[in-house]
Coordinates of N, CA and C in Angstrom, one line a residue:
X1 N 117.7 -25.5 72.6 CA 116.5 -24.7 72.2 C 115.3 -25.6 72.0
X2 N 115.3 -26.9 71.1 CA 114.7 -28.2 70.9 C 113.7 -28.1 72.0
X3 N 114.5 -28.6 73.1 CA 114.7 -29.1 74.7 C 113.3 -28.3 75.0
X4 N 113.7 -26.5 75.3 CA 113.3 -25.6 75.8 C 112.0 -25.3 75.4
X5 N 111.5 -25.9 74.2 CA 110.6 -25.7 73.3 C 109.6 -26.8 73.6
X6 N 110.2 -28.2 73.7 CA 109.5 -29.1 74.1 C 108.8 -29.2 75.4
X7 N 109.3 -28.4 76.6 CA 108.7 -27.9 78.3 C 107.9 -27.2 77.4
X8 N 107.8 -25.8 77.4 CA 106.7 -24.6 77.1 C 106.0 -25.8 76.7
X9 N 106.1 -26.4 75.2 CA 104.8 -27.2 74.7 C 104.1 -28.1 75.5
X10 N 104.4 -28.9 76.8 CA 103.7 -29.4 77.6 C 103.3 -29.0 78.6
X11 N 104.0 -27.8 79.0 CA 103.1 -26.6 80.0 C 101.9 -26.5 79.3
X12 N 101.9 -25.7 78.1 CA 100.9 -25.5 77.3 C 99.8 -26.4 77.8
X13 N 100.3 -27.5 77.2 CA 98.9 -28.6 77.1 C 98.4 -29.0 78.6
X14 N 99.6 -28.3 79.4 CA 98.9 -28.9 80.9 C 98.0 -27.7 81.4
X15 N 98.5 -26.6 80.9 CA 97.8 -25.7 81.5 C 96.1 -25.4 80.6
X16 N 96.1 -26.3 79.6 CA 95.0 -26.1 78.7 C 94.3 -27.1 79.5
X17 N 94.3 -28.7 80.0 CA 93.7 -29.2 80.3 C 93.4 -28.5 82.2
X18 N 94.3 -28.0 82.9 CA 93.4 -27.7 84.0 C 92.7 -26.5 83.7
X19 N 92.5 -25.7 82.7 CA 91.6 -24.7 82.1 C 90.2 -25.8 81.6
X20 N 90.3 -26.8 81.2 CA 89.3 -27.5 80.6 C 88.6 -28.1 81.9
X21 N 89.3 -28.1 83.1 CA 88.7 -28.8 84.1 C 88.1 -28.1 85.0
X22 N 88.3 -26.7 85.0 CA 87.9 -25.5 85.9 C 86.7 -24.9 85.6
X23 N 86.3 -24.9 83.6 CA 85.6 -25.0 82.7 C 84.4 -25.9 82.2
X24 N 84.5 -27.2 83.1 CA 83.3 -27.8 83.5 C 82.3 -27.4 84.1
X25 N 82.0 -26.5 84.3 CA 80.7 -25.9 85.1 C 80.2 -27.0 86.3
X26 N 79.1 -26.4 86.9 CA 78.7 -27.2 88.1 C 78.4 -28.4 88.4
X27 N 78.2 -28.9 89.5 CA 77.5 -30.0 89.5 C 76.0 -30.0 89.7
X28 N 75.0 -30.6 88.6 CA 73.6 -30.4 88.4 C 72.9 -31.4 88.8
X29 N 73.5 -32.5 89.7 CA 72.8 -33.6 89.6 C 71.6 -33.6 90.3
X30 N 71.3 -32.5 91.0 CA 70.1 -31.9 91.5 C 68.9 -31.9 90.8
X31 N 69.0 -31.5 89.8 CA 68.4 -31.3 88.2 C 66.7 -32.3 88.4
X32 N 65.6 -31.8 88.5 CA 64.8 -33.0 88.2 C 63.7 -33.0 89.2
X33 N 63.0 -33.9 89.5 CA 61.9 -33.5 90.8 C 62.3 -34.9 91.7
X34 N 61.7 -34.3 92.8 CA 62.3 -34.9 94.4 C 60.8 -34.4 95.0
X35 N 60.8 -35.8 96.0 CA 59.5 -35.6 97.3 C 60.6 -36.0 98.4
X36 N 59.8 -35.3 99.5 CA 60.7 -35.5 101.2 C 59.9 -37.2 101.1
X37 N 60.9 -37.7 101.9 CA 60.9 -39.0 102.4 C 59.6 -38.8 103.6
X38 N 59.8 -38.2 104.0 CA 58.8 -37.9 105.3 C 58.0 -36.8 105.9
X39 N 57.0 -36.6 106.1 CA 56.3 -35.1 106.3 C 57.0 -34.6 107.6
X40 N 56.9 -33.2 107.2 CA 57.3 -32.5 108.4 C 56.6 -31.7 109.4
X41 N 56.9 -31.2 110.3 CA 55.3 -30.6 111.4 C 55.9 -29.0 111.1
X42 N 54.8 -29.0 110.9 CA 54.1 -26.9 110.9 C 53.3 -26.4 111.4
X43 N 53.2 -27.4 112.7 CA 52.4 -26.4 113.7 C 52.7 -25.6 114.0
X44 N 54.1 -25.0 114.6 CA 54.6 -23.9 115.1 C 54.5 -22.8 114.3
X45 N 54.0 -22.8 112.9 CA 53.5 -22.1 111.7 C 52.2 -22.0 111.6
X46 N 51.6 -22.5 112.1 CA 50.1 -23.3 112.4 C 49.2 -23.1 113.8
X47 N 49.7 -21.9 114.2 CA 49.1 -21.8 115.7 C 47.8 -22.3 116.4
X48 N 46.8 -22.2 115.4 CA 45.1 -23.2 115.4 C 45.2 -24.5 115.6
X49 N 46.4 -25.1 115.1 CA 46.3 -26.5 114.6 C 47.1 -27.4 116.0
X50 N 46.5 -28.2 116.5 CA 47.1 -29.1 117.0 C 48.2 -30.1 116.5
X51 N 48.0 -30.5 115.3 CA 48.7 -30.8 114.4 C 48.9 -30.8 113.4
X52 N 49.9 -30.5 112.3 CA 50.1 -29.8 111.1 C 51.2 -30.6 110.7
X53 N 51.3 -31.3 109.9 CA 52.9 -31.5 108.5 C 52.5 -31.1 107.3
X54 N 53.7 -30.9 106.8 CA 53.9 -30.7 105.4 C 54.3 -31.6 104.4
X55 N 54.2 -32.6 103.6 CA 54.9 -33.0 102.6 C 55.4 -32.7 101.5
X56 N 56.1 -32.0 101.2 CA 57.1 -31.5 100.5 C 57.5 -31.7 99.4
X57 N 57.1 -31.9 97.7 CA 58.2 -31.7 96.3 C 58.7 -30.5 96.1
X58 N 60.0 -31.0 95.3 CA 60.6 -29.6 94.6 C 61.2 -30.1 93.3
X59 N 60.8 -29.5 92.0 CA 61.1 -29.7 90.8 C 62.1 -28.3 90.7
X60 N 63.3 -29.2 90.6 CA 64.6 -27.9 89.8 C 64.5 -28.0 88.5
X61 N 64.2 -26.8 87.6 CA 64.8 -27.6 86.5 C 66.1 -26.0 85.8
X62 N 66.7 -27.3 84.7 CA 67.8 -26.9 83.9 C 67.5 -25.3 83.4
X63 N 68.0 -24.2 83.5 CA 68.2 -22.8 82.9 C 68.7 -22.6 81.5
X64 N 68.6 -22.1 80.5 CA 69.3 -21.6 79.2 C 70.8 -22.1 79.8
X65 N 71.4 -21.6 81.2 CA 73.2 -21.9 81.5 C 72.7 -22.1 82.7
X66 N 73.3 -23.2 83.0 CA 72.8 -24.5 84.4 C 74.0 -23.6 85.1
X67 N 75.0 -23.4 84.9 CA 75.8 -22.5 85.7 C 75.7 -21.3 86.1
X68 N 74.5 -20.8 85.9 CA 73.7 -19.6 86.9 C 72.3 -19.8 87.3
X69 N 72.1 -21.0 86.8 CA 70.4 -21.0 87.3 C 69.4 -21.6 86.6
X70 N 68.6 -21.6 87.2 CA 67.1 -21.9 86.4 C 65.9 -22.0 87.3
X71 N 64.9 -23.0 86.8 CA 63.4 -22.8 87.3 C 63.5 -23.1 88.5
X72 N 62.2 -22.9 89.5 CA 61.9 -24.1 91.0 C 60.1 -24.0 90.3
X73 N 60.1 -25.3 90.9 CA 58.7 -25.3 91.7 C 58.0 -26.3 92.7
X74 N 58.1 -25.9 93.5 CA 57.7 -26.2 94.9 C 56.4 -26.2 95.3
X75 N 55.6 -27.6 95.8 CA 54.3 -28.0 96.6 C 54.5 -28.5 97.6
X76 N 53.1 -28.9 98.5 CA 53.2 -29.0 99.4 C 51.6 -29.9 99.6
X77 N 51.6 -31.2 100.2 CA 50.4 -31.7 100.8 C 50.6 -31.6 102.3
X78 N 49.4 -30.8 102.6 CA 49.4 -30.3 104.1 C 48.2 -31.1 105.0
X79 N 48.2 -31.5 105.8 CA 47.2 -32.4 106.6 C 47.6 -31.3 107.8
X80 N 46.1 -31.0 108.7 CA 46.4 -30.6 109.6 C 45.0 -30.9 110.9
X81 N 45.1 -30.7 111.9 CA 43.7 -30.9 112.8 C 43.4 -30.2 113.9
X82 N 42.2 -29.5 114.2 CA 42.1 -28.0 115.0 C 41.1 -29.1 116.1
X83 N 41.2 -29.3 117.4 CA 39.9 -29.1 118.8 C 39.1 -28.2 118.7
X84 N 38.3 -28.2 118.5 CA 37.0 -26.7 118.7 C 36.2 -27.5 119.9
X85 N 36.0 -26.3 120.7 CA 35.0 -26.7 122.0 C 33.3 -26.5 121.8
X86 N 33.2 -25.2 121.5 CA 32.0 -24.7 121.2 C 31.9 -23.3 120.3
X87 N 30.9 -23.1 119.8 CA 30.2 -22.3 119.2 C 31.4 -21.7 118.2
X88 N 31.8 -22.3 117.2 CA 32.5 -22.4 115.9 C 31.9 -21.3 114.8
X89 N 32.3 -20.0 114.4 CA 31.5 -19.3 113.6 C 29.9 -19.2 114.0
X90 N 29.9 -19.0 115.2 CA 28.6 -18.6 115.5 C 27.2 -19.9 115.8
X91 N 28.2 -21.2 115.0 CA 27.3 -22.3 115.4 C 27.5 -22.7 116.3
X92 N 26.3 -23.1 117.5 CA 26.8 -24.0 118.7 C 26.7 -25.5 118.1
X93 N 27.4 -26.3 119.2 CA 27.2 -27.6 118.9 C 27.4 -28.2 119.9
X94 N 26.8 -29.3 120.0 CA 26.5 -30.4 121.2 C 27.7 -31.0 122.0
X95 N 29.1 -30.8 121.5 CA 30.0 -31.4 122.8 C 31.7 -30.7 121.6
X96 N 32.2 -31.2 122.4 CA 33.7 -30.5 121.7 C 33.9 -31.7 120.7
X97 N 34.5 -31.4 119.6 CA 34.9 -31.9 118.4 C 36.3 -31.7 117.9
X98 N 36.5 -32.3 116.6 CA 37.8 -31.8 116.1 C 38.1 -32.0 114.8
X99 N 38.5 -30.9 114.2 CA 38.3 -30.5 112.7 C 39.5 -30.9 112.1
X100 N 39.7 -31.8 110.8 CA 40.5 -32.3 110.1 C 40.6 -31.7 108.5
X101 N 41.6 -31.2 108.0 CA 41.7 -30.5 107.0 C 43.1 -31.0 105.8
X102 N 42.6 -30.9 104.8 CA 43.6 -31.3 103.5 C 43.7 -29.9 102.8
X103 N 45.0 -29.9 102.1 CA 45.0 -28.7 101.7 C 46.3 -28.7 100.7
X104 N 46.2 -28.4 99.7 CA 47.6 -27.9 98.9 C 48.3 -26.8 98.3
X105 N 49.7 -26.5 98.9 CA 50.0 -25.1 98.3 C 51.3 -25.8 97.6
X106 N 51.4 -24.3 96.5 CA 52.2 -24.3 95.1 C 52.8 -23.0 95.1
X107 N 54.0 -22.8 94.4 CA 54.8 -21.7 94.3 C 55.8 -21.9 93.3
X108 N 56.2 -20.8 92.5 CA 57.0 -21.0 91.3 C 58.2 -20.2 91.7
X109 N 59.1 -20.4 90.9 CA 60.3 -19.5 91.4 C 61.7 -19.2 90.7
X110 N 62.6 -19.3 91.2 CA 64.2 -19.4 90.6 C 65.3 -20.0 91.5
X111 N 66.1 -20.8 90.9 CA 67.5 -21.3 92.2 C 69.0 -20.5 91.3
X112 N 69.4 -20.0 92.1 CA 71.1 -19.9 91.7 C 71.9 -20.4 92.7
X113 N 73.0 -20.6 92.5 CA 74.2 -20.8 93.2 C 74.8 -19.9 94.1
X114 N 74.8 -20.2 95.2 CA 75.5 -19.5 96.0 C 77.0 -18.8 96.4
X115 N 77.5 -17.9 95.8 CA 78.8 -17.6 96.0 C 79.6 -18.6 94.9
X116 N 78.9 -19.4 94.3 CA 79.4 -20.3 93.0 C 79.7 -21.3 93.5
X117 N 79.3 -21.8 94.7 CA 79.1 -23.4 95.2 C 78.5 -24.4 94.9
X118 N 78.8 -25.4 94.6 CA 77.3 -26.2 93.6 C 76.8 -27.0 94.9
X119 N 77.1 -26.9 96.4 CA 76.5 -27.2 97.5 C 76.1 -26.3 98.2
X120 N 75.6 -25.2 98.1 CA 74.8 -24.1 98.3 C 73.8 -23.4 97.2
X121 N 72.3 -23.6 97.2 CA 71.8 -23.2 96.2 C 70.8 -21.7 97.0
X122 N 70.1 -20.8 96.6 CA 69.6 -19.8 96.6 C 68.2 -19.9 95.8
X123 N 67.3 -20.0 96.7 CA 65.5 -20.4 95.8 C 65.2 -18.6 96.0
X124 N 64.7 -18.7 95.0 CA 64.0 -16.9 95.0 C 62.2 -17.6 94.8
X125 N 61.3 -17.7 95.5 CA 60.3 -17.7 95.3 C 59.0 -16.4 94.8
X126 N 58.7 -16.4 93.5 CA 57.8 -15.5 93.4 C 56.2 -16.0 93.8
X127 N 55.9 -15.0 94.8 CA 54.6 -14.8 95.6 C 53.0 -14.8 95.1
X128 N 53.8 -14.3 94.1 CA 52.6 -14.1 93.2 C 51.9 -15.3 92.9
X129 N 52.7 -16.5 92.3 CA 52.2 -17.9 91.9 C 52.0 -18.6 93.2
X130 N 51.5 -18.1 94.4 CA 51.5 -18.7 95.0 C 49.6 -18.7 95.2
X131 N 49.8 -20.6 95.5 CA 48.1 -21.1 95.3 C 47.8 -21.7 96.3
X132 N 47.0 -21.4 97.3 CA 46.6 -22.5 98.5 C 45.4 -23.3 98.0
X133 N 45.0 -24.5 98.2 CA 44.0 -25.3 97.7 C 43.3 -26.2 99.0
X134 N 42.5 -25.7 99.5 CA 41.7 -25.9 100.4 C 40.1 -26.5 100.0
X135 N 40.0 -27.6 99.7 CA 38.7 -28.7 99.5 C 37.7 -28.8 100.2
X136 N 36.8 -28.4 100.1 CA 35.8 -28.4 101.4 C 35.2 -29.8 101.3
X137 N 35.4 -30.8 100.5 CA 35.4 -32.2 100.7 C 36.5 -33.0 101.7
X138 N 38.0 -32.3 101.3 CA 38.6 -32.4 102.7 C 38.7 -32.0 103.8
X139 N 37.6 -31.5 104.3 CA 37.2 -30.9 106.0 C 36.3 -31.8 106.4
X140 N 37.0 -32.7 107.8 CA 36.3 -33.5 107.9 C 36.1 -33.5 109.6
X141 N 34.7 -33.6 109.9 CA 34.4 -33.0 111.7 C 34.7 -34.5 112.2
X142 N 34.7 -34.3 113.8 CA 34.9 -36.0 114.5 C 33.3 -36.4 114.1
X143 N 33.0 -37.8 114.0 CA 32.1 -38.2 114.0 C 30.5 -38.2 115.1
X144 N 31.1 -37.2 116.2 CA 29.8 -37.4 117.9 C 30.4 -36.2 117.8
X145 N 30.0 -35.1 116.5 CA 30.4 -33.4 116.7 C 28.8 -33.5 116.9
X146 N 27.7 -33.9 115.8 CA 26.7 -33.1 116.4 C 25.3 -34.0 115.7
X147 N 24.1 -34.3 116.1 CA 23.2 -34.8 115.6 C 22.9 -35.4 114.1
X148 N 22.6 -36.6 113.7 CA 22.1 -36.1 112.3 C 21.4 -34.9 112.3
X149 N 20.2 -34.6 112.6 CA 19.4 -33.5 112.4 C 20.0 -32.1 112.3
X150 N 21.6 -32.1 112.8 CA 21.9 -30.6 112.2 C 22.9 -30.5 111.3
X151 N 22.8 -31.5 110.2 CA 23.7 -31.5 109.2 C 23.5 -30.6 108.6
X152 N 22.9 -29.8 108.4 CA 23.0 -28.2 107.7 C 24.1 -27.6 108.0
X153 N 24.3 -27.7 109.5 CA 24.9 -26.5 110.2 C 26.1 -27.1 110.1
X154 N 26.7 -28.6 109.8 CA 27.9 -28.9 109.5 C 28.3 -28.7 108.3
X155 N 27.8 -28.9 107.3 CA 27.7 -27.6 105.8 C 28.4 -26.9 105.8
X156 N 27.4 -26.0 106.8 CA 27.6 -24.7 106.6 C 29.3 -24.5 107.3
X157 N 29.2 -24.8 108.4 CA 30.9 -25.2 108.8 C 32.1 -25.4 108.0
X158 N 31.7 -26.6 107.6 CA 32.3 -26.8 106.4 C 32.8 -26.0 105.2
X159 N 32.5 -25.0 104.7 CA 32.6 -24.0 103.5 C 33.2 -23.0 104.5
X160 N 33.0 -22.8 105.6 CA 33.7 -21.6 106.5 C 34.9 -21.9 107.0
X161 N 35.1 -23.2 107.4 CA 36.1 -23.7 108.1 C 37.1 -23.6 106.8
X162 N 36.6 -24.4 105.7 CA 37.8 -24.4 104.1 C 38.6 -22.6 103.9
X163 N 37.1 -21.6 104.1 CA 38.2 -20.6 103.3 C 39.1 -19.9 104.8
X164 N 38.5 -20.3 106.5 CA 39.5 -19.7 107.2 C 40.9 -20.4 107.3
X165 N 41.0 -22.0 106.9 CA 42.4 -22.9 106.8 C 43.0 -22.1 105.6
X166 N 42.2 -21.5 104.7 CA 43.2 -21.3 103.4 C 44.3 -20.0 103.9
X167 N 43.3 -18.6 104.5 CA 43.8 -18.0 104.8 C 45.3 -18.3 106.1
X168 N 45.1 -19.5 107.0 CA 46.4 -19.6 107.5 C 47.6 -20.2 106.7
X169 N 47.0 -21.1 106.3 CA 48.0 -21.8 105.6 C 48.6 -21.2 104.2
X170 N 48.4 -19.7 103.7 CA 48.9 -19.2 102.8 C 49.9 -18.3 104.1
X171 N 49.8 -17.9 105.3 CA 50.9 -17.4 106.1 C 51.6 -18.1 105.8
X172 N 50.9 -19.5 106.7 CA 52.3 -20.1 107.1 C 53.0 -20.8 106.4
X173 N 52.8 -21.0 105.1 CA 53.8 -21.3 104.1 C 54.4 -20.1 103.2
X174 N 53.8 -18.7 103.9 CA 55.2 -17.8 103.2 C 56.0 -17.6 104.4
X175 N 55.6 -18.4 105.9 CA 57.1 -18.3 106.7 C 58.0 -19.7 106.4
X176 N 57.1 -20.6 105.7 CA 57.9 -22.0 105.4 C 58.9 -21.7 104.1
X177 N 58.4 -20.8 103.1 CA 59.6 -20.2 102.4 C 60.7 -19.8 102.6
X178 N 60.4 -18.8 103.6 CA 61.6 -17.8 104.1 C 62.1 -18.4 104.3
X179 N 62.3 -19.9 105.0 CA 63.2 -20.8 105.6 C 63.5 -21.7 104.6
X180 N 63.2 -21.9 103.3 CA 63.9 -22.2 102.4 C 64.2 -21.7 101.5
X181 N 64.7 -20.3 101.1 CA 65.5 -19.2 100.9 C 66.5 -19.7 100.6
X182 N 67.6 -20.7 101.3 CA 68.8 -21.5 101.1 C 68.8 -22.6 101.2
X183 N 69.3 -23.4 101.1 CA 69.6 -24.4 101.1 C 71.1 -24.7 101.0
X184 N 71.4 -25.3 102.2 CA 73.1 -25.6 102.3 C 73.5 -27.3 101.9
X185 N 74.8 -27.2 102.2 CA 75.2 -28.2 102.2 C 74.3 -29.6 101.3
X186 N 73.4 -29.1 100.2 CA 72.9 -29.9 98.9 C 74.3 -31.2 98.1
X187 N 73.3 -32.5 98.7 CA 74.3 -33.5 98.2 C 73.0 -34.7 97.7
X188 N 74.0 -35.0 96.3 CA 72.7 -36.0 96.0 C 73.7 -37.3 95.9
X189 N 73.3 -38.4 96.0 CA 73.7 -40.0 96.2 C 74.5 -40.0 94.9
X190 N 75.2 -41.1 95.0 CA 76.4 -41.4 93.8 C 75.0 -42.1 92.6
X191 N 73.9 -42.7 93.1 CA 73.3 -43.2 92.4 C 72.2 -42.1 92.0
X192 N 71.8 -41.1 92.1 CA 71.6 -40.4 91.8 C 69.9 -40.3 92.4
X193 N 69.6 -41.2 93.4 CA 68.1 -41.2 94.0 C 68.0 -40.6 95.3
X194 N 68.8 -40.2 95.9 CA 68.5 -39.5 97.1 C 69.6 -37.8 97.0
X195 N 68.2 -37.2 97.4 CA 69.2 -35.8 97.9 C 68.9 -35.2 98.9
X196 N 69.9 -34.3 99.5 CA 69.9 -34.1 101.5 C 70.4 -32.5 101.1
X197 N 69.8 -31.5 102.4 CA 70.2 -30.6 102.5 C 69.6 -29.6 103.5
X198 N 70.5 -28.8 103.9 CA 69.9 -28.1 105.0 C 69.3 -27.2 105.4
X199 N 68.2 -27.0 105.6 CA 67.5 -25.3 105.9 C 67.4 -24.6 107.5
X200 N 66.7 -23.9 107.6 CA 66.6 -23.8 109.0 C 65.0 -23.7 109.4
X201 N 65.2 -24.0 111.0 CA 63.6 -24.4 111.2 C 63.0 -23.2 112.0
X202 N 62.1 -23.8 112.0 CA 61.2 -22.5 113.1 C 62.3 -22.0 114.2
X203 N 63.2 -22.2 114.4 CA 63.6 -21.8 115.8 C 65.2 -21.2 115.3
X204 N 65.1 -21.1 114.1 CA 67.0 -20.8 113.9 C 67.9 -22.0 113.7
X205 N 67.4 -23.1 113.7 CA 68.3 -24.1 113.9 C 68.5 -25.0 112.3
X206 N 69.6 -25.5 112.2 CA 70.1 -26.5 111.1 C 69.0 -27.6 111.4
X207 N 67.8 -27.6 110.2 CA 67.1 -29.0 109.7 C 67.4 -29.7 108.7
X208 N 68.1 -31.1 108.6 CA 67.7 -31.5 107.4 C 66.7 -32.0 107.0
X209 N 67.0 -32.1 105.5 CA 65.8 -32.5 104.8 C 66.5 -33.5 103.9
X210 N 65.6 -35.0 103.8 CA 65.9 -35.9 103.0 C 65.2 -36.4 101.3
X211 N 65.4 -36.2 100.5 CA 64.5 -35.9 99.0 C 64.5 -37.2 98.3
X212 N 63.6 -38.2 97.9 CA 63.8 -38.8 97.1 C 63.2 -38.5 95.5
X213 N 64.1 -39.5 95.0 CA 63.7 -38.5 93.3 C 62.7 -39.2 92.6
X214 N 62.0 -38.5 91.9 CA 60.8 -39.1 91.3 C 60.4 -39.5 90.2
X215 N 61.2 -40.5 90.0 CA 61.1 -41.5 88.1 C 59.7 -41.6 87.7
X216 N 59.8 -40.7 86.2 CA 58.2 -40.7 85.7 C 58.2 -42.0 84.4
X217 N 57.1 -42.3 84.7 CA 56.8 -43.9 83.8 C 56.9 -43.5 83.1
X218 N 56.7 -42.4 82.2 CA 56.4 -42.3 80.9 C 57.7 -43.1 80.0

């Protein structure tokens, strides 16, 4: 009976430690802010633009219980550049040119876990916080667009050109959302400075994306 007593009591304790191990909640090493290694192109989001990338942060942070969730927030430094031939908002100008534009959008949000995978996360982005930031210091024409003498009329361009980029570029970063809606297969380095994961791109297809993490001096 001794004997009999002595199994049960180490069942016990075995079955208490794989309860303690199943009971560790997720893996968070996600946790913290990350920039992409390299910008990405959003022209195909960008129909105007000849050329368009994105550079990409995303700050996850920690929830009341990390094992359902917590904050996002997501920017973006967008560089993009349009050909204009002639008569631009009603101004003519002396030969074909080409418009260069800076711009930053922002969006706040929520991540959960997917089906309870800690390599599948779920971004809920609310719309609401969403800010396009279009500088009309950053709109910049080719240099042989047009006369000194009609620097007015590049001005004036200028303040028109800023708020029509803002209106695209608040589209096309709510179709650059939709496509980061998920994120799969989320893996961050044993050292804890790079993280990888997959979304999909303009066309349906598996992109990855590579994040490095961003140690603040303070």
């Amino acid at each position: 009976m001794k004997k009999i007593a002595t199994i049960l009591t180490g069942s016990a304790i075995a079955l208490a430690g794989i309860m303690t191990v199943a009971s560790c909640g997720h893996d968070t090493k996600f946790i913290g802010s990350w920039t992409a290694t390299t910008p990405t192109s959003i022209a195909p989001e960008l129909p105007a633009a000849s050329t368009a990338t994105s550079l990409m942060s995303i700050d996850f942070l920690a929830g009341p219980d990390t094992n359902k969730g917590g904050g996002i927030y997501m920017s973006s430094l967008i560089e993009a550049t349009q050909p204009v031939k002639t008569d631009t908002a009603g101004m003519p100008v002396d030969a074909a040119y080409e418009v260069s534009v800076s711009a930053t959008a922002s969006v706040g949000g929520t991540w959960t876990y997917k089906d309870g995978d800690d390599d599948e996360l779920i971004l809920a982005f609310d719309m609401s916080t969403l800010k396009i930031e279009v500088d009309p210091r950053g709109v910049v024409f080719s240099e042989n667009m047009l006369t000194g003498a009609q620097q007015p009329a590049v001005d004036s361009l200028t303040a028109r050109t800023a708020e029509v980029w803002k209106r695209q570029i608040r589209s096309a970063m709510t179709s650059t959302l939709n496509r980061f809606g998920e994120l799969d297969d989320v893996k961050v380095s044993h050292d804890g400075t790079t993280m990888t994961f997959e979304v999909k791109d303009v066309t349906g297809h598996d992109e990855m994306m590579i994040m490095r993490r961003v140690i603040n001096s303070d």
